[in-house]
XYZ file of C-alpha atoms in Angstrom:
337
model
C 53.123 16.997 140.990
C 54.149 15.340 137.839
C 50.850 13.011 138.242
C 48.914 16.225 138.731
C 50.542 17.705 135.525
C 49.655 14.883 133.758
C 46.031 14.892 134.452
C 45.351 18.744 133.981
C 48.108 18.773 130.736
C 45.121 17.889 128.246
C 42.559 20.347 129.501
C 44.904 23.118 129.184
C 45.840 21.722 125.985
C 42.356 21.864 124.617
C 42.114 25.254 125.611
C 45.596 26.232 124.097
C 43.936 24.515 120.589
C 40.985 26.530 120.784
C 42.976 29.673 121.275
C 45.280 28.764 118.394
C 42.693 27.931 116.094
C 40.806 31.265 116.653
C 43.982 33.219 116.605
C 44.827 31.666 113.226
C 41.489 32.258 111.775
C 41.398 28.348 110.995
C 37.954 28.765 113.338
C 35.865 31.932 112.216
C 35.287 34.116 114.899
C 31.543 34.380 114.025
C 31.411 30.669 114.710
C 32.522 30.955 118.767
C 28.940 32.333 119.720
C 27.560 29.198 118.112
C 30.135 26.819 120.007
C 29.183 29.137 123.324
C 25.495 28.336 122.601
C 26.109 24.655 122.067
C 27.862 24.481 125.523
C 25.655 26.587 127.569
C 22.417 25.220 126.085
C 22.721 21.846 125.487
C 26.197 20.134 126.295
C 26.832 21.388 129.905
C 23.023 21.388 131.119
C 23.144 17.574 130.118
C 26.488 17.260 132.101
C 24.898 18.931 135.233
C 22.091 16.884 134.921
C 23.649 13.510 134.662
C 25.899 14.350 137.412
C 22.957 16.055 139.570
C 20.938 12.820 139.441
C 23.767 10.544 139.958
C 24.457 12.257 143.361
C 23.172 11.576 146.652
C 20.724 14.268 147.755
C 22.833 14.704 150.850
C 25.572 16.128 149.055
C 23.585 18.463 146.884
C 21.883 20.186 149.710
C 24.782 20.501 151.992
C 24.371 23.768 154.018
C 27.984 23.677 155.115
C 29.313 23.948 151.691
C 26.861 26.521 150.574
C 27.507 28.671 153.736
C 31.145 28.451 153.738
C 31.147 29.232 149.529
C 28.481 32.073 150.121
C 30.068 33.680 152.482
C 34.000 33.818 150.672
C 31.983 34.748 147.441
C 30.406 37.751 149.004
C 33.509 38.703 151.044
C 35.420 38.960 147.606
C 32.825 41.064 145.985
C 32.866 43.423 148.922
C 36.715 43.466 148.848
C 37.014 43.917 145.167
C 34.617 46.515 145.027
C 36.029 48.878 148.283
C 39.551 48.250 147.138
C 39.868 48.456 143.518
C 36.925 51.876 142.905
C 39.318 54.872 142.129
C 39.037 57.547 139.642
C 39.131 55.445 136.499
C 37.129 52.593 137.937
C 33.433 53.404 139.054
C 30.860 51.145 140.292
C 30.059 49.628 136.901
C 33.750 48.464 136.265
C 34.359 47.809 139.980
C 31.465 45.566 140.206
C 32.453 43.360 136.805
C 35.740 43.340 138.399
C 34.416 42.188 141.652
C 32.266 39.441 139.432
C 35.478 38.160 137.730
C 37.340 37.847 140.868
C 34.595 35.589 142.793
C 33.033 33.707 139.805
C 35.562 30.725 138.852
C 35.016 28.897 135.291
C 33.206 25.960 137.118
C 30.875 24.769 134.505
C 33.244 25.007 131.597
C 36.497 23.963 133.278
C 36.083 22.974 136.679
C 33.464 20.130 136.766
C 35.381 18.072 134.018
C 38.807 18.709 135.623
C 38.020 17.833 139.555
C 36.024 14.834 138.492
C 39.006 13.437 136.685
C 41.155 14.377 139.416
C 38.849 13.719 142.552
C 36.270 11.337 141.105
C 32.474 11.645 140.857
C 32.018 12.639 144.381
C 33.344 16.198 143.745
C 30.184 16.878 141.593
C 28.274 17.654 144.481
C 29.769 20.408 146.120
C 30.619 21.951 142.512
C 26.899 21.949 141.359
C 26.198 23.978 145.024
C 29.053 26.623 143.861
C 27.579 26.902 140.311
C 24.120 27.514 141.894
C 25.239 29.912 144.390
C 27.510 31.863 141.474
C 24.719 31.954 139.280
C 21.809 33.163 141.149
C 23.592 35.209 144.009
C 26.986 36.337 143.170
C 26.178 37.486 139.259
C 22.866 39.260 140.314
C 24.780 41.274 143.334
C 27.483 42.136 141.082
C 24.804 43.329 138.146
C 22.782 45.287 140.568
C 26.018 46.763 142.393
C 27.330 47.785 138.680
C 24.028 50.333 138.412
C 24.914 52.296 141.262
C 26.725 55.034 139.678
C 24.037 55.724 137.108
C 25.667 53.731 133.943
C 23.346 52.916 131.568
C 21.065 55.927 132.095
C 17.966 54.908 133.186
C 18.644 51.254 134.407
C 19.010 51.517 137.997
C 19.664 48.685 140.591
C 16.361 47.740 140.280
C 16.126 47.137 136.833
C 19.518 45.711 136.929
C 17.861 43.036 139.485
C 15.333 42.520 137.125
C 17.706 41.515 134.088
C 20.069 39.668 136.314
C 16.564 37.532 137.528
C 15.486 37.249 134.045
C 19.002 35.970 133.072
C 18.805 33.294 136.045
C 15.282 32.047 134.406
C 16.239 31.750 131.001
C 19.503 30.238 131.738
C 19.155 26.416 131.611
C 22.212 25.431 133.621
C 20.096 26.291 137.079
C 17.199 24.408 135.768
C 19.201 21.738 135.148
C 20.719 21.456 138.488
C 17.189 21.816 140.004
C 16.054 18.767 137.574
C 19.107 16.548 138.803
C 18.355 17.330 142.485
C 14.589 16.416 141.849
C 16.116 13.088 140.157
C 18.302 12.463 142.795
C 15.691 12.866 145.759
C 13.176 10.834 144.062
C 15.472 8.288 142.907
C 14.114 8.492 139.531
C 15.853 7.401 136.405
C 14.764 8.700 132.878
C 13.793 6.570 130.235
C 16.846 4.685 128.442
C 16.748 6.863 124.870
C 16.377 9.926 127.168
C 19.212 8.951 129.244
C 21.257 8.010 126.328
C 21.049 11.202 124.335
C 21.984 13.256 127.418
C 24.902 11.192 128.206
C 25.892 11.648 124.369
C 25.535 15.771 124.723
C 27.156 15.480 128.361
C 30.279 13.493 127.132
C 30.750 16.632 124.480
C 30.867 19.275 127.135
C 34.328 18.805 127.978
C 36.215 18.984 125.006
C 33.865 21.500 123.475
C 34.044 23.980 126.607
C 37.463 23.913 126.829
C 38.244 24.351 123.120
C 35.725 27.211 123.521
C 37.503 29.141 126.333
C 40.587 29.335 124.333
C 38.452 30.593 121.523
C 36.923 33.327 123.506
C 40.307 34.398 124.797
C 41.855 34.752 121.337
C 38.817 36.605 120.084
C 39.271 38.977 123.034
C 43.012 39.525 122.113
C 42.416 39.917 118.567
C 39.464 42.303 118.964
C 41.678 44.269 121.466
C 44.342 44.190 119.045
C 42.180 45.815 116.391
C 40.701 48.244 118.851
C 44.218 49.243 119.859
C 45.543 49.893 115.909
C 41.899 51.959 115.389
C 42.873 53.847 118.267
C 46.435 54.400 116.825
C 45.253 55.422 113.287
C 42.634 57.915 115.281
C 45.450 59.918 116.944
C 47.807 60.152 114.124
C 44.906 61.658 112.029
C 44.204 63.970 114.845
C 40.671 62.874 115.255
C 38.717 61.961 118.243
C 38.596 57.907 119.074
C 35.592 56.669 121.082
C 37.733 53.342 122.190
C 38.476 53.105 125.869
C 42.000 53.144 126.600
C 43.772 49.863 127.760
C 43.497 49.192 131.186
C 46.710 49.500 133.309
C 48.214 46.746 134.797
C 47.450 48.176 138.040
C 43.954 47.586 137.530
C 44.542 44.083 136.315
C 47.003 42.391 138.489
C 45.501 43.008 141.865
C 42.057 41.246 140.684
C 44.066 38.349 139.015
C 45.850 37.843 142.512
C 42.600 37.962 144.497
C 41.161 35.376 141.998
C 44.019 32.766 142.310
C 45.079 33.530 145.441
C 42.882 35.611 148.117
C 39.757 33.601 147.315
C 41.063 29.869 147.685
C 43.173 30.786 150.925
C 39.833 32.508 152.036
C 37.462 29.456 151.377
C 39.839 27.602 152.954
C 40.116 29.481 156.124
C 36.439 29.988 155.980
C 35.972 26.203 156.007
C 38.477 25.473 158.951
C 36.449 27.799 160.807
C 33.278 26.304 160.109
C 34.733 22.885 161.157
C 36.519 24.154 164.064
C 32.883 25.555 165.032
C 31.395 21.553 164.512
C 30.014 22.575 161.495
C 29.317 19.229 159.260
C 31.637 20.029 156.606
C 33.902 17.323 155.199
C 37.298 17.687 154.466
C 36.908 16.213 150.910
C 34.294 18.621 150.265
C 36.104 21.560 151.581
C 39.277 20.671 149.424
C 36.585 20.546 146.275
C 35.229 24.186 146.689
C 39.255 25.485 147.457
C 40.055 23.913 144.388
C 36.979 25.570 142.560
C 37.822 28.938 143.799
C 41.486 28.111 142.607
C 40.056 27.996 138.914
C 40.500 30.827 136.831
C 37.630 33.612 135.836
C 34.626 32.239 134.104
C 34.743 33.649 130.654
C 31.253 34.746 130.495
C 31.974 37.491 132.608
C 33.136 39.326 129.593
C 30.065 38.887 127.922
C 28.115 40.472 130.803
C 30.755 43.245 131.443
C 30.142 44.086 127.542
C 26.078 44.067 127.817
C 26.173 45.988 130.578
C 28.914 48.892 129.494
C 31.927 48.095 131.398
C 35.247 48.286 130.425
C 35.121 44.678 128.561
C 38.768 44.745 127.800
C 40.219 44.628 131.367
C 37.594 41.929 132.210
C 39.112 39.820 129.278
C 42.551 40.391 130.089
C 41.898 39.192 133.636
C 39.968 36.034 132.686
C 43.226 35.743 130.077
C 45.706 36.256 132.720
C 44.129 33.968 135.314
C 43.718 31.046 132.486
C 47.302 31.141 131.719
C 48.585 31.308 135.285
C 46.310 28.755 136.332
C 48.365 26.309 134.262
C 51.096 26.686 137.051
C 49.166 27.416 139.923
C 46.413 24.932 139.922
C 48.677 21.989 140.009
C 50.310 23.405 142.909
C 46.964 24.100 144.627
C 46.211 20.298 144.153
C 49.446 19.074 145.445
C 49.134 21.584 148.574
C 45.729 20.022 149.301
C 46.401 16.481 148.463
């Protein structure tokens, strides 16, 4: 366990640094969207492109990995939606609760962390999981979020169009596709272009991890400010439009699904696939199990806010899974290695 902690500690230290910088307002909150933009549109696509181009095409087109990951993600989505909906949680909040349970922080955290732990061969299975979550899991949950009529005239069909538009303007799927094409054709980019991509890719890990912490701190600060505003409104006898803080009963079960149920489900399905004779390697299965053991993706909070879901609940789930992963992830690595 100690060697694993020594590898993972710098990653969580960078998250803590970002959290502290934003919490102390050393990093202005208005600067966080700029960091997000740099990671999402420049550094992370370059890192995925570089890993994709350098990974054998067979690993990037591993149907067994896609099948096991896709089945587990869809099972998590269906299970969370079915078992968490209640009088407080409708289709909108239930769908984004399912998305935050099924969508790990693979891009910002998983790729640099697992490559550091397992080597560059871990990139192939991770790229498959990222592509599936960006295209299928997120689109399905956004469409489900419209079933209770939230958002007025924006029904499931309109939500599906918005999700598809989001995929098309997101550079990450395109960078993955370009990396796959380069790998299949065994082409290399011109030297200056390749060097530029490498420089941006090298910046992805530290900036992404720092940004995770800053985003979590911003969510905590905004929640505290909203809570103070609600308290002032109550004291003055006025009506507050700020939603009440989500109870732990709506948060902890989703945290447990993300960090416990999801990785166990991937492992069980993977073992079943191997028993049935599907060509799933034990190393690829270990990678996707560890991907499932990652904390929830921080961008789900932005999606929830955009579609009018309870963003406070989603932000708390992301925060709790990120903090708990500091202890749970090394334990998961120790069990699998």
